[in-house]
Amino acid sequence: MNISSLKLRLKAKSFGSPLNADMKKLKILILTNQLPPYIGGTSVYSKGIIQGLSSLGHRVTVLMRDRNPAMFQDLGVEIISIRSKGLIKPYSLWKARQKVLQIIKENEMDVVLFAYPIVGLGNIYKTLYRHSIPFVVSLHGIRKDDLASPKNMAYRRRKWGLDYATRLIACTRWVAQEMAPLVQQKIVPIHLGVSQDIYHYATQDRVKALKQKLKLEGKKVILGLGRFAPIKNFDALIRLLPRIAEKVPEVLLLLVGEGPEQKNWQYLAQKLGVADRILWHPKVPHKEVGLFYKAAHLFAMVSRSHPRENANEAFGLVYVEANLCGIPVIGAREGGVMEAVKDGETGILVSPENEKELEKAVLTLLTNEKMRQEMGEKGQKWAMEYFTWKRTAEETAKILEEAYFERKGV
C-alpha cells in the first residue's frame, strides 16, 4: 500500500513570549491524530501545546495519520499526513513506521513528542528507541485494570511505550502517582493550559443572543457540559432537581453534549417529573463553549469512577474553562479534579457518592449571590494567571530539552 505524505506549511501565529535565549531551540515532531474541530481533551491539549511550543521559538512539525492538513491550517505550523491504511495491516504499519523515521531524519528532528499515547502505528516506540531518537510521551489518564496484574501492567507499558520513552509527562500529579507502579522513571506532572479564545469569543452580545434563543432569561442556570457517559454522573444532578426546584423555583439544568446515556437520563427526568426543567443541547465547537459558561450561574459535574468506564476523571479542563468565564464550579473530590478546583475558593468539591452534599453545594451557590460572585472572580483570576498554555509549553519544553541532551549524551 502506498503511503503518501501531504505537507502544509503555514505562517506561524504569535502565541506567547519569545524563547529564553539560554534554551536550545528544538526541532520538535509532535504526533497526534486529535485536533479541533475534533472534540475532546486530547484535541484541546494537542492544539495548545503545538501553538505554545511554536511561540516559544521551537520549530514544530505535526505528524498525523490519514488526515487532510488543510483542516488544521489555523495552527500556524507544518502539518505532515501519512496515509497508512492497507489490506495487509502488519506491512502497512511497518511502512508507516519507516515513513516516520524518514521524516525525522530528513527534517533533522531533535526530539519527538507524543501528545498522547499513539496506538495506530504498531510499536513505533520501540522503533524510535532502537534508532536512538529521543521521545516524550504525554499521559492523560489510566485505566484501573491496568494495575490489576503484572500481565496487564506489561501490556500497558508495551502499548504506550512506557519502557522506551526518554521522558514521561502527565496532565496531573494524580495521574503521575497512579501510573508510578507501571514505570521505572519519574513521571513529571504538567498541568494543561486553557485557551482564552473561548472567553474572548463569548462577547456580551453573543451571550445575550444565546440566552434569548434558549429562553434562559430569568432562570437560575446550572450547566453541565461533557460526554453523556456514566463517568460524568450528570444523572446525580437530575435526581436532586425536584428538591432544588422546591427552594429555587426558577432553576434550569442545561446539559450540553451527547453520548450513550442521554436516553436513560431523559427517561429519569420524565420519571421524576422534571423534564421541563432540563434543556438538552447538542455538543458545540470548542470555540463556542464560553457562551454557555457565561450564560450559566454555575457549572457542575461530579465525575465518579464507574465499572463501565474503568477510569477516574484525570483532570477536568471544563472546570478551569468555567472559572475562566467567571462562574464557580462544583466537582468531585476524587481523581485529578482536585487539582482543577480549589475547594472553597474557586468552587466546591463534594463526594460523588453523597448526593446530599451535592444538593447543599448547588443550593448554596444558587442562593448566595455574594459567594457565587467571589468564587467566580477567584476562579477567573486563577485560570488566567496559572492555567496558561505559555506555562504549559515552557514546562514541556524543559522536559523535551532534557530528553534531547540525555540521548545525545550531553
XYZ file of C-alpha atoms in Angstrom:
410
model
C 0.000 0.000 0.000
C 1.421 3.399 -0.991
C 1.843 5.856 1.820
C 1.624 9.422 0.633
C 2.825 12.431 2.535
C 0.986 15.716 2.430
C 2.630 18.848 3.736
C 1.216 22.212 4.520
C 3.482 24.996 5.687
C 1.723 27.948 7.191
C 2.800 31.228 8.655
C 3.311 30.885 12.412
C 0.960 32.787 14.693
C 2.015 34.677 17.793
C 1.060 32.791 20.959
C 3.384 33.931 23.718
C 6.760 35.437 24.548
C 9.985 34.531 22.705
C 12.019 31.571 23.879
C 14.554 32.163 26.616
C 17.897 32.731 24.911
C 19.551 30.147 27.192
C 17.287 27.332 25.992
C 18.058 25.409 22.839
C 15.568 25.983 20.054
C 14.437 22.479 19.246
C 13.115 20.869 16.099
C 10.124 19.022 17.523
C 7.942 16.430 15.822
C 4.561 16.141 17.546
C 2.443 13.065 16.866
C -1.299 13.436 17.280
C -4.449 12.480 15.430
C -6.697 14.632 17.604
C -7.093 18.324 16.833
C -10.072 20.693 16.614
C -12.625 20.502 15.030
C -12.496 17.038 16.621
C -13.857 17.438 20.156
C -12.148 16.168 23.291
C -9.460 16.861 25.847
C -6.626 15.465 23.732
C -7.676 17.720 20.834
C -7.563 20.770 23.093
C -4.195 19.692 24.519
C -2.696 18.989 21.094
C -3.629 22.403 19.739
C -2.494 24.245 22.859
C 0.899 22.560 23.141
C 1.594 22.866 19.393
C 0.954 26.606 19.352
C 2.618 27.128 22.724
C 5.890 25.414 21.777
C 5.914 27.143 18.398
C 5.526 30.558 20.005
C 8.463 29.857 22.306
C 10.659 29.752 19.219
C 10.840 26.000 18.637
C 10.295 24.644 15.130
C 7.260 22.425 15.462
C 6.102 19.910 12.882
C 2.919 17.887 13.359
C 2.552 14.326 12.108
C -0.915 12.837 11.650
C -2.335 9.708 10.062
C -4.910 9.800 7.282
C -5.941 13.410 7.828
C -6.283 16.369 5.467
C -3.731 19.024 6.558
C -5.932 21.810 5.200
C -8.350 21.179 8.094
C -5.775 22.443 10.579
C -4.299 25.473 8.851
C -5.044 27.769 11.800
C -2.240 26.086 13.793
C 0.473 28.022 12.023
C 2.892 25.077 11.756
C 3.859 22.459 9.209
C 1.460 19.513 9.031
C 2.509 16.166 7.576
C -0.121 13.494 6.996
C 0.971 9.936 6.288
C -1.515 7.592 4.699
C -1.088 4.238 6.343
C -4.205 2.212 5.596
C -3.777 -1.014 3.694
C -5.143 -4.512 3.213
C -2.109 -6.133 4.825
C -2.029 -4.427 8.205
C 1.406 -5.555 9.518
C 3.059 -4.415 6.283
C 1.139 -1.118 6.291
C 2.189 -0.395 9.870
C 5.812 -1.246 9.106
C 5.751 1.116 6.108
C 4.198 3.821 8.272
C 6.951 3.474 10.880
C 9.581 3.703 8.164
C 7.924 6.861 6.915
C 8.084 8.360 10.407
C 11.807 7.590 10.580
C 12.311 9.141 7.153
C 10.534 12.341 8.205
C 12.609 12.570 11.392
C 15.894 12.113 9.528
C 15.093 14.357 6.559
C 13.959 17.185 8.844
C 16.754 16.583 11.382
C 14.283 16.453 14.250
C 15.781 16.824 17.721
C 13.002 15.193 19.710
C 9.550 13.636 19.315
C 6.512 14.409 21.491
C 3.532 12.067 21.577
C 0.622 14.346 22.516
C -0.981 11.212 23.964
C -0.109 7.503 23.644
C -0.439 6.643 19.942
C -1.513 3.057 19.229
C -2.167 3.260 15.484
C 1.436 2.846 14.318
C 2.289 -0.522 15.823
C 5.307 -0.470 18.119
C 6.560 2.923 16.980
C 8.104 3.466 20.415
C 10.486 0.535 20.112
C 11.398 1.654 16.597
C 12.379 5.126 17.809
C 14.293 3.679 20.752
C 16.316 1.367 18.502
C 17.280 4.318 16.332
C 18.324 6.387 19.382
C 15.653 9.006 18.743
C 14.613 10.756 21.988
C 10.896 10.947 22.612
C 8.483 12.068 25.310
C 5.016 10.608 25.916
C 2.273 12.782 27.424
C -0.159 10.814 29.600
C -3.744 11.883 30.232
C -5.261 9.059 32.244
C -5.112 5.434 33.260
C -7.494 2.511 33.198
C -7.981 0.952 36.608
C -7.431 -2.590 35.371
C -4.005 -1.600 34.032
C -2.728 -2.126 37.578
C -4.745 -5.294 38.271
C -1.990 -7.769 37.385
C 1.614 -7.975 36.116
C 0.221 -9.099 32.751
C -1.991 -6.025 32.462
C 0.850 -3.762 33.526
C 3.185 -5.251 30.925
C 0.530 -4.808 28.231
C 0.040 -1.119 29.060
C 3.783 -0.442 29.156
C 4.147 -2.020 25.724
C 1.136 -0.297 24.121
C 2.105 3.139 25.417
C 5.884 2.841 25.016
C 6.498 3.433 28.723
C 9.640 1.283 28.858
C 11.230 3.011 25.871
C 10.316 6.669 26.456
C 13.164 9.057 27.215
C 10.822 11.091 29.414
C 7.206 10.820 30.581
C 4.874 13.667 31.478
C 1.324 13.590 32.886
C -1.537 16.078 32.938
C -1.833 15.982 36.761
C 0.019 14.861 39.869
C -2.780 12.341 40.384
C -2.149 10.659 37.011
C 1.599 10.619 37.698
C 1.059 8.974 41.095
C -1.425 6.421 39.750
C 0.919 5.403 36.930
C 4.058 5.291 39.066
C 3.828 1.483 39.632
C 3.947 0.955 35.864
C 7.286 2.594 35.162
C 10.856 2.813 36.400
C 11.384 6.506 35.711
C 9.777 9.550 37.304
C 6.664 10.925 35.608
C 6.660 14.723 35.570
C 3.241 16.366 36.088
C 2.497 19.371 33.883
C -0.938 20.937 34.156
C -2.711 21.823 30.950
C -3.499 25.342 29.888
C -6.844 26.794 28.919
C -7.426 28.792 25.764
C -8.577 32.330 26.469
C -10.086 32.330 22.983
C -13.280 30.837 24.433
C -13.535 33.789 26.820
C -12.989 36.438 24.155
C -15.322 34.756 21.648
C -18.155 34.885 24.202
C -18.898 38.583 23.802
C -21.757 40.211 25.680
C -23.865 40.375 22.509
C -23.301 36.707 21.677
C -24.129 35.594 25.213
C -27.280 37.728 25.179
C -28.315 36.193 21.859
C -27.798 32.675 23.222
C -29.847 33.437 26.335
C -32.672 34.740 24.175
C -32.505 31.768 21.834
C -32.582 29.237 24.687
C -35.023 31.320 26.781
C -32.679 31.488 29.766
C -33.648 34.964 30.946
C -34.974 34.890 34.496
C -33.645 31.367 35.100
C -31.033 30.158 37.590
C -28.954 28.021 35.255
C -26.884 25.014 36.318
C -24.620 23.998 33.440
C -23.319 20.514 32.739
C -21.073 20.173 29.701
C -19.357 16.996 28.503
C -19.948 13.467 27.278
C -23.222 11.924 28.342
C -21.441 8.915 29.824
C -21.633 7.186 33.239
C -18.362 8.695 34.484
C -19.752 12.239 34.103
C -22.575 11.462 36.564
C -24.989 14.119 35.289
C -27.830 11.870 36.436
C -26.966 12.909 40.011
C -27.992 16.467 39.126
C -31.230 15.207 37.587
C -32.099 13.199 40.704
C -31.837 16.185 43.016
C -33.560 18.622 40.683
C -37.013 18.091 42.305
C -35.632 19.113 45.719
C -33.658 22.031 44.275
C -36.784 23.299 42.490
C -38.714 23.424 45.763
C -36.286 26.060 47.081
C -35.245 27.673 43.782
C -38.352 27.605 41.538
C -36.556 29.321 38.646
C -33.834 26.636 38.399
C -32.958 25.160 34.995
C -30.431 22.425 34.232
C -28.688 22.998 30.897
C -26.904 19.874 29.638
C -24.619 20.326 26.622
C -23.162 17.297 24.867
C -24.115 13.887 23.594
C -23.494 10.269 24.446
C -24.926 6.842 25.229
C -26.623 7.839 28.493
C -28.812 10.606 27.079
C -31.944 8.455 26.610
C -31.554 6.925 30.081
C -31.202 10.357 31.658
C -34.161 11.727 29.712
C -36.272 8.812 30.940
C -35.122 9.535 34.506
C -36.149 13.180 34.137
C -39.596 12.162 32.891
C -39.986 9.703 35.767
C -39.094 12.379 38.339
C -41.321 14.991 36.737
C -38.521 17.450 35.946
C -38.250 17.054 32.170
C -39.451 20.646 31.725
C -36.586 21.870 33.930
C -33.873 20.373 31.727
C -32.681 21.799 28.432
C -30.711 19.362 26.277
C -28.327 20.925 23.784
C -26.095 19.086 21.300
C -22.326 19.415 21.634
C -20.844 22.589 20.205
C -17.479 23.528 18.639
C -14.919 24.213 21.338
C -14.633 27.901 20.488
C -18.323 28.338 21.439
C -18.286 26.749 24.906
C -17.593 30.099 26.559
C -21.067 31.262 25.518
C -22.649 28.524 27.619
C -20.381 29.084 30.622
C -21.172 32.803 30.656
C -24.895 32.133 30.245
C -24.920 29.960 33.392
C -24.798 30.736 37.111
C -22.609 27.751 37.963
C -21.015 24.687 36.404
C -21.476 21.249 37.970
C -20.018 17.865 37.075
C -19.384 15.380 39.874
C -17.447 12.757 37.921
C -17.121 9.373 39.545
C -15.373 6.101 38.883
C -17.724 3.732 37.058
C -17.293 0.000 36.284
C -18.344 0.529 32.657
C -15.683 3.189 32.140
C -12.903 1.702 34.274
C -11.408 5.132 34.938
C -11.469 8.311 37.012
C -11.538 11.888 35.782
C -7.868 12.559 35.099
C -8.159 16.346 35.253
C -11.280 18.112 34.013
C -10.394 21.087 31.837
C -14.069 22.101 31.865
C -13.758 23.302 35.470
C -10.941 25.660 34.527
C -12.826 26.825 31.429
C -15.882 27.610 33.555
C -13.719 29.534 36.043
C -12.095 31.414 33.165
C -15.556 32.588 32.146
C -16.261 33.830 35.662
C -18.544 31.204 37.186
C -17.923 28.905 40.185
C -17.827 25.143 39.811
C -18.878 22.015 41.661
C -16.726 18.926 41.175
C -15.964 15.552 42.704
C -13.447 15.089 45.472
C -11.520 12.411 43.590
C -9.083 11.904 40.725
C -7.400 14.858 39.073
C -10.394 17.135 39.654
C -8.867 18.176 42.980
C -6.068 19.872 41.010
C -8.511 21.770 38.783
C -10.683 23.129 41.609
C -9.601 24.990 44.751
C -12.187 23.775 47.239
C -13.908 26.701 48.939
C -12.153 29.242 46.709
C -12.900 28.633 43.021
C -15.667 26.128 43.632
C -16.894 23.355 45.885
C -15.736 19.732 45.932
C -18.132 17.014 47.091
C -18.177 13.252 47.367
C -19.658 11.852 44.132
C -21.476 9.241 46.224
C -23.086 11.771 48.579
C -25.990 13.459 46.826
C -26.984 15.346 49.986
C -23.588 17.027 49.909
C -24.069 17.841 46.236
C -27.536 19.250 46.908
C -26.166 21.516 49.629
C -23.398 22.798 47.328
C -25.828 23.542 44.484
C -28.293 25.330 46.765
C -25.510 27.336 48.398
C -24.229 28.677 45.088
C -27.673 29.294 43.610
C -28.925 31.249 46.622
C -25.765 33.001 47.830
C -25.006 35.560 45.142
C -22.078 37.068 47.065
C -20.316 33.693 47.401
C -21.072 32.842 43.789
C -19.536 36.091 42.591
C -16.454 35.832 44.833
C -15.721 32.245 43.776
C -16.237 33.185 40.140
C -13.778 36.073 40.432
C -11.146 33.984 42.244
C -11.556 31.193 39.717
C -11.185 33.560 36.807
C -8.019 35.075 38.255
C -6.520 31.617 38.858
C -7.426 30.398 35.364
C -5.975 33.474 33.678
C -2.759 33.604 35.693
C -1.865 29.923 36.158
C -3.620 27.788 33.554
C -1.896 29.306 30.528
C -0.541 27.444 27.526
C 2.603 29.566 27.797
C 3.390 27.998 31.185
C 2.456 24.512 29.944
C 4.671 24.965 26.890
C 7.632 26.264 28.924
C 7.486 23.319 31.337
C 7.108 20.864 28.453
C 9.987 22.451 26.532
C 12.247 21.896 29.538
C 11.428 18.168 29.535
C 11.913 17.934 25.766
C 15.289 19.621 26.100
C 16.300 17.173 28.851
C 15.296 14.254 26.619
C 17.312 15.658 23.725
C 20.505 16.171 25.719
C 20.202 12.838 27.532
C 20.020 10.910 24.282
C 22.890 12.984 22.911
C 24.932 12.058 25.972
C 25.494 15.672 26.991
